[in-house]
XYZ file of C-alpha atoms in Angstrom:
120
model
C -27.523 4.615 -91.355
C -29.829 5.629 -94.190
C -32.918 3.680 -95.219
C -31.298 2.697 -98.563
C -28.350 1.125 -96.756
C -30.681 -0.784 -94.441
C -32.600 -2.283 -97.390
C -29.406 -3.418 -99.142
C -27.892 -4.954 -96.080
C -27.274 -8.683 -96.708
C -27.659 -8.415 -100.496
C -24.002 -9.342 -101.030
C -24.491 -12.470 -98.929
C -27.472 -13.528 -101.031
C -25.478 -12.994 -104.245
C -22.480 -14.883 -102.858
C -24.639 -17.847 -101.849
C -26.337 -17.852 -105.278
C -23.005 -17.819 -107.104
C -21.655 -20.562 -104.820
C -24.663 -22.814 -105.465
C -24.363 -22.271 -109.232
C -20.663 -23.138 -109.133
C -21.344 -26.329 -107.195
C -24.083 -27.381 -109.654
C -21.840 -26.640 -112.662
C -19.020 -28.636 -111.073
C -21.313 -31.622 -110.474
C -22.521 -31.526 -114.081
C -18.947 -31.365 -115.390
C -17.829 -34.232 -113.158
C -20.683 -36.396 -114.380
C -20.069 -35.499 -118.030
C -16.405 -36.394 -117.574
C -17.407 -39.721 -116.024
C -19.611 -40.495 -119.009
C -16.785 -39.757 -121.439
C -14.450 -41.979 -119.417
C -17.047 -44.758 -119.421
C -17.398 -44.484 -123.198
C -13.637 -44.762 -123.672
C -13.478 -47.706 -121.269
C -16.230 -49.525 -123.173
C -14.498 -48.822 -126.492
C -11.263 -50.279 -125.135
C -13.139 -53.299 -123.761
C -14.777 -53.886 -127.147
C -11.453 -53.599 -128.985
C -9.741 -55.994 -126.595
C -12.657 -58.439 -126.742
C -12.553 -58.482 -130.546
C -8.813 -59.071 -130.528
C -9.149 -61.868 -127.973
C -11.939 -63.499 -129.991
C -9.981 -63.397 -133.214
C -6.862 -64.755 -131.560
C -8.791 -67.555 -129.842
C -10.481 -68.492 -133.108
C -7.133 -68.766 -134.880
C -5.949 -71.043 -132.054
C -9.044 -73.240 -132.499
C -10.835 -72.108 -129.327
C -14.256 -70.523 -128.845
C -13.791 -66.886 -129.868
C -16.991 -65.587 -128.289
C -16.117 -67.085 -124.909
C -12.717 -65.385 -125.059
C -14.422 -62.119 -126.026
C -16.878 -62.395 -123.127
C -14.028 -62.976 -120.666
C -11.968 -60.072 -122.063
C -14.927 -57.670 -121.943
C -15.757 -58.656 -118.359
C -12.153 -58.188 -117.239
C -12.247 -54.680 -118.703
C -15.447 -53.578 -116.987
C -17.991 -54.188 -119.746
C -20.544 -56.806 -120.715
C -20.513 -58.498 -124.110
C -23.834 -57.817 -125.844
C -23.154 -59.572 -129.121
C -20.420 -61.626 -130.718
C -20.199 -62.816 -134.270
C -17.437 -64.900 -135.764
C -17.017 -64.946 -139.547
C -14.242 -67.478 -139.921
C -11.541 -65.822 -137.783
C -12.939 -62.272 -138.025
C -14.629 -61.200 -134.800
C -17.328 -58.540 -134.553
C -18.349 -57.725 -130.981
C -20.478 -55.194 -129.140
C -19.665 -54.296 -125.532
C -21.866 -52.374 -123.098
C -21.460 -50.732 -119.710
C -23.991 -48.995 -117.484
C -23.155 -46.132 -115.152
C -24.005 -46.053 -111.470
C -27.281 -44.246 -110.697
C -27.035 -40.466 -110.924
C -29.895 -38.286 -109.831
C -32.317 -41.160 -110.314
C -31.088 -42.304 -113.731
C -28.474 -44.504 -115.348
C -26.529 -44.011 -118.550
C -25.358 -46.767 -120.871
C -22.711 -46.889 -123.548
C -22.327 -49.471 -126.291
C -19.336 -49.782 -128.580
C -18.747 -52.090 -131.502
C -15.385 -53.432 -132.635
C -14.038 -55.782 -135.274
C -10.734 -57.628 -135.425
C -9.111 -59.977 -137.888
C -5.880 -61.947 -137.709
C -2.737 -60.638 -139.387
C -2.989 -63.348 -142.071
C -6.115 -61.650 -143.451
C -4.102 -58.536 -144.253
C -1.426 -60.344 -146.243
């Protein structure tokens, strides 16, 4: 075997390992980015449902913010703020991700809901 072949022996293995590590890192980043997008959508849905529950409870004569807090919790978020203007509810919901690489991400979404009678 020539000296050039001896020096290049194992180079393909090094390249294959490098490409494999890069693919694993890219996959982890994509999985985490996808999880963040899912969390944002989940918080948006929780905020929408909390606002609807608050408005409906207010029309029924109940505490709208308590209904909003319960609806947000059942949908995996925490109610940060709730404001009732007559029967119109404005809420903000928040969720925090599990720790990833030493950090956490948070998402807040705001929603507003009014009863059907306000549209007539």
